[in-house]
Coordinates of C-alpha atoms in Angstrom, one line a residue:
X208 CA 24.2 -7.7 -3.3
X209 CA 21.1 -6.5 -0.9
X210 CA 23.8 -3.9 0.6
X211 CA 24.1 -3.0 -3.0
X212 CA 20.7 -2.8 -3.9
X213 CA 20.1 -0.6 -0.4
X214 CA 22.9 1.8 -1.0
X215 CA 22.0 2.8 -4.7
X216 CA 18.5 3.5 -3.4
X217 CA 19.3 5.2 -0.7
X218 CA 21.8 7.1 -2.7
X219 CA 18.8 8.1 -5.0
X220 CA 16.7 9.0 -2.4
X221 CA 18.7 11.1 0.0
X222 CA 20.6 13.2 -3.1
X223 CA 16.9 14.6 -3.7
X224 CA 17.1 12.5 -7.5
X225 CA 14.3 10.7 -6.7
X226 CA 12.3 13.9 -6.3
X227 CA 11.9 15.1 -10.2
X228 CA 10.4 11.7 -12.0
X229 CA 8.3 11.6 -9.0
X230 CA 6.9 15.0 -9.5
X231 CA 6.6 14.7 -13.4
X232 CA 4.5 11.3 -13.0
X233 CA 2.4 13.4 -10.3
X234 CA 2.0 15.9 -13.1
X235 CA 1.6 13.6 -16.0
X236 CA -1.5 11.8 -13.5
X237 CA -3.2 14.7 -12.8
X238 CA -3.5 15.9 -16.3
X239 CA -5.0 12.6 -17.2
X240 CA -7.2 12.2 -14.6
X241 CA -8.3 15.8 -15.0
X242 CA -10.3 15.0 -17.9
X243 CA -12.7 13.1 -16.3
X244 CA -13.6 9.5 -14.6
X245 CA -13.2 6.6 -16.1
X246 CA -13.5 3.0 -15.1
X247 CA -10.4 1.4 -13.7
X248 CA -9.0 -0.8 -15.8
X249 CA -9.5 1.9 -19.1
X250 CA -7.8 4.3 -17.0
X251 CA -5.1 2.1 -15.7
X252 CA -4.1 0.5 -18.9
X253 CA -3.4 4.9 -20.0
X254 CA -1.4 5.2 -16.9
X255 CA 0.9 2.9 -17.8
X256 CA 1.2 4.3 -20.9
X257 CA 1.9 7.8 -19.8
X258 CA 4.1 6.6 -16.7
X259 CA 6.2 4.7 -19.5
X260 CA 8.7 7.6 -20.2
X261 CA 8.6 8.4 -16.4
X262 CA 9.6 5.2 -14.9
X263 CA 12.6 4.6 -18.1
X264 CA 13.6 8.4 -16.8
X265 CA 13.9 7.2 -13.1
X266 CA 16.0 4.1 -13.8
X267 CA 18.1 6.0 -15.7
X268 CA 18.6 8.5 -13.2
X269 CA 18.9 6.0 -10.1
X270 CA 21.5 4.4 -12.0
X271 CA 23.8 7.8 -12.8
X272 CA 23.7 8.4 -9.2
X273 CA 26.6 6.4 -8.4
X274 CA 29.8 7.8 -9.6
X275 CA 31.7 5.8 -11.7
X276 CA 34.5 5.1 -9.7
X277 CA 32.4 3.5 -6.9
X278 CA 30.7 1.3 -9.8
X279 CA 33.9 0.3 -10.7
X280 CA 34.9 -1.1 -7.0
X281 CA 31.6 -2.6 -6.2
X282 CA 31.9 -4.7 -9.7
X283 CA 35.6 -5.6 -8.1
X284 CA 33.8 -6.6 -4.9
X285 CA 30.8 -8.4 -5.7
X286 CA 31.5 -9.3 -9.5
X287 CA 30.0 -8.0 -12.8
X288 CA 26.8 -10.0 -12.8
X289 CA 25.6 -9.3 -9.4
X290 CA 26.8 -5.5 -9.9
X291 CA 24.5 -4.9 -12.6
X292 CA 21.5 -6.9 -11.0
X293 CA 21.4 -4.6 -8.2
X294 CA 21.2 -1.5 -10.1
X295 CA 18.7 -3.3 -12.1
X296 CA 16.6 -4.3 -8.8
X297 CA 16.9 -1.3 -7.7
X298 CA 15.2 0.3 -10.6
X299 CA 12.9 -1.7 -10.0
X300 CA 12.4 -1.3 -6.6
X301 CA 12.0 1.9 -7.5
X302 CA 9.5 1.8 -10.3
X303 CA 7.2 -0.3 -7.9
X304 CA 6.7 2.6 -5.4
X305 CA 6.1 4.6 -8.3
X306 CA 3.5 1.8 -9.4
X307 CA 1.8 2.2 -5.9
X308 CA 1.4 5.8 -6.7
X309 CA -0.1 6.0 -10.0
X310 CA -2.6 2.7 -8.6
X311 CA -3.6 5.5 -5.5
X312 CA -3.6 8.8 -7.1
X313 CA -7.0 8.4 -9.3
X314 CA -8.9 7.4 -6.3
X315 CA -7.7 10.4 -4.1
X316 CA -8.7 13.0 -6.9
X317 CA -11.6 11.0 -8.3
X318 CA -10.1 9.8 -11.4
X319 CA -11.8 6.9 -11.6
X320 CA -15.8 5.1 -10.8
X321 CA -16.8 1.7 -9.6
X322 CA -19.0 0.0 -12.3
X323 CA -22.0 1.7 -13.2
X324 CA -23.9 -0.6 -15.6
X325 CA -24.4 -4.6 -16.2
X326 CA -21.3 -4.3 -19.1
X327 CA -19.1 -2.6 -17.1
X328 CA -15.7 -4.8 -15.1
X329 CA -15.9 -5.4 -11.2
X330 CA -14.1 -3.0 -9.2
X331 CA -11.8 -5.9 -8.0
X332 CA -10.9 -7.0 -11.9
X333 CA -10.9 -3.5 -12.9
X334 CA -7.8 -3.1 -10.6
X335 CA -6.0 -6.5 -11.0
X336 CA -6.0 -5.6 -14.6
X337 CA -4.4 -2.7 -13.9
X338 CA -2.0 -3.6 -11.7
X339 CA -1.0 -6.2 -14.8
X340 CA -0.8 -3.4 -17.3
X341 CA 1.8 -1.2 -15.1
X342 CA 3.8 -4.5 -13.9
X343 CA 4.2 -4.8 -18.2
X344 CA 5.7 -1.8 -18.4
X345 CA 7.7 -1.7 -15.5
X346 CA 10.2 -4.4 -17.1
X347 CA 10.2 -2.5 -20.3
X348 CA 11.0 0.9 -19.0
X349 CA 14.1 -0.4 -16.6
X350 CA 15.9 -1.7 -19.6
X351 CA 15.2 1.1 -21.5
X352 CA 16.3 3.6 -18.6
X353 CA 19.5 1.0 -18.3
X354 CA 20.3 1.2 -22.2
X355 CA 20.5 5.1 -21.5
X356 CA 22.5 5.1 -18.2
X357 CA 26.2 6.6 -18.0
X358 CA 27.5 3.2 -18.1
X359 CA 26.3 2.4 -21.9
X360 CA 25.9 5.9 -23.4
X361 CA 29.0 7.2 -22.1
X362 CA 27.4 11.1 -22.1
X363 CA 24.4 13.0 -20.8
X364 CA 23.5 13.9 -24.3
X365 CA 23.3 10.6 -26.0
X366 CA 21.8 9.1 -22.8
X367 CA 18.9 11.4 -23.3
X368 CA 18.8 10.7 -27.3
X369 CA 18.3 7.1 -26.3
X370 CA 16.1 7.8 -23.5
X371 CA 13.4 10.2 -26.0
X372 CA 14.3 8.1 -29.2
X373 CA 13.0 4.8 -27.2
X374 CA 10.1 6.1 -25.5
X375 CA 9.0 7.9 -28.8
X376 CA 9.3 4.5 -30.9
X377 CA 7.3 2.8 -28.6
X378 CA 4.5 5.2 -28.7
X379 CA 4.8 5.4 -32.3
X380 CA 5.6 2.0 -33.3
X381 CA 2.5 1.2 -31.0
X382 CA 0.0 2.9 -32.6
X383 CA -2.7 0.3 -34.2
X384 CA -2.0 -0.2 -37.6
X385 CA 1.8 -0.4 -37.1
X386 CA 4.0 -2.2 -39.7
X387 CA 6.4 -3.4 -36.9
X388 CA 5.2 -3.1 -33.3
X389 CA 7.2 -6.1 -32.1
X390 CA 10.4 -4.2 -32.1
X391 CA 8.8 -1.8 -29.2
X392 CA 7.2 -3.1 -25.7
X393 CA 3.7 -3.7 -25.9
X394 CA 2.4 -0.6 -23.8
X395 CA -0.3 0.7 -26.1
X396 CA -1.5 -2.7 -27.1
X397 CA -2.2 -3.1 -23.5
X398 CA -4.1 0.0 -23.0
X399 CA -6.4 -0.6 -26.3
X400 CA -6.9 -4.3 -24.8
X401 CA -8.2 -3.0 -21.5
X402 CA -10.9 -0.8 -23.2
X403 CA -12.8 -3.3 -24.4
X404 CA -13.3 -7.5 -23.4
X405 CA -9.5 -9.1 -22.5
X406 CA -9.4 -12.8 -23.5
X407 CA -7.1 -15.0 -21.6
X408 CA -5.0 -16.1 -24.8
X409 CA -4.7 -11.9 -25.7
X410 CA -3.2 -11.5 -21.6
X411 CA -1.0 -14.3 -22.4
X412 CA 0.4 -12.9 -25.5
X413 CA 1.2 -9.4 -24.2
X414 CA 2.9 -10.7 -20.8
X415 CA 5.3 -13.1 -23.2
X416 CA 5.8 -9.9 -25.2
X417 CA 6.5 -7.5 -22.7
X418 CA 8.9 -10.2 -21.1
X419 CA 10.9 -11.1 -23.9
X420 CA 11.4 -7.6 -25.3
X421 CA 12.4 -6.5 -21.8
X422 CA 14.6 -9.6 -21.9
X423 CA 16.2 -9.0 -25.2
X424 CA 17.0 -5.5 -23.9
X425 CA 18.8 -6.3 -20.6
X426 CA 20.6 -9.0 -22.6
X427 CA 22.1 -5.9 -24.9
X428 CA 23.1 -3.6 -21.6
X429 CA 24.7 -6.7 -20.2
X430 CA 26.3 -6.9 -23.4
X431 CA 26.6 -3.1 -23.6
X432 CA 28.2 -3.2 -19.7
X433 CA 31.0 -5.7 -20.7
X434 CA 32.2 -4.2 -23.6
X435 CA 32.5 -1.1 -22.0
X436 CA 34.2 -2.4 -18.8

């Protein structure tokens, strides 16, 4: 399955797809970091939310690299489970370098301050928390970027329907004040929790939320992948 894993990124990489979702999170960063500093872990938990869209995007690109005959034989070879875990790893093998990026960029165009005042995070928390708020959305974008691959949607057109309808929902759907925010990945409650105090039990409840929407997700494009074998 590591073959598997390598070949689909390289295959990503070296046909230049990698190129566009890394130049629209590049843009997406620099227009919210053009607005001014902010401390890290405010900033951050905005990131993820922007990067949300960007990272489902790359997933579902890095998985309609492959042609579908060749996904055909490597599900002969290595069998169906592991064939879909390595596109899935390497989504989100992917979605970690993009990670790396968005955790560098502020601090090379001055996006973001160390703490300035007695209220204010230390630097180091400031970052862990961030880190924690894109590593939530990483899960949740991969299985939205899988539900709109080739494999499930079947055409470029519905794959991009599902790809904008899910990324709008959870933006909407997030938005305090929501009548049903379960039914979308917690990325905005994660960015209004890291502008003010984070309590321990609040972490813990995003982290199982994130994890078992992600996981309730993945379990319909395994169930999407089989009925469509």
């Amino acid at each position: 399955m590591t073959a598997l894993v390598h070949m689909r990124l390289a295959g990503f990489v070296r046909t230049g797809r990698a190129l566009a979702p890394v130049l629209a999170g590049l843009l997406a960063l620099g227009v919210l970091y053009g607005g001014g500093r902010a401390q890290p872990a405010e900033a951050y938990g905005v990131s993820a939310v922007v990067l949300f869209p960007v990272l489902a995007w790359q997933t579902k690109i890095l998985l309609d690299v492959e042609p579908d005959v060749q996904r055909r034989l490597a599900r002969v070879v290595v069998g169906a489970a592991r064939e879909r875990a390595a596109g899935l790893l390497a989504a989100a093998v992917a979605g970690l370098g993009t990670v790396a990026v968005a955790l560098i960029f502020p601090w090379l165009v001055g996006g973001v301050t160390g703490p300035s005042g007695p209220g204010d995070r230390p630097l180091v928390e400031g970052l862990a928390l961030g880190l924690w708020a894109h590593l939530l959305a990483l899960p949740a974008a991969v299985a939205l970027g899988a539900l709109a691959s080739r494999a499930i949607t079947r055409s470029a057109g519905y794959g991009v329907a599902v790809l904008t309808l899910g990324a709008v929902t959870a933006l909407v759907l997030g938005l305090s004040g929501s009548v049903a925010p379960w039914l979308v990945p917690p990325v905005l409650p994660t960015a209004r929790a890291l502008a003010g105090p984070l309590a321990a039990s609040t972490g813990l409840l995003l982290t199982a939320w994130a994890l078992a929407w992600a996981a309730v997700a993945l379990t319909g494009y395994a169930w999407g992948r089989r009925s469509r074998a």
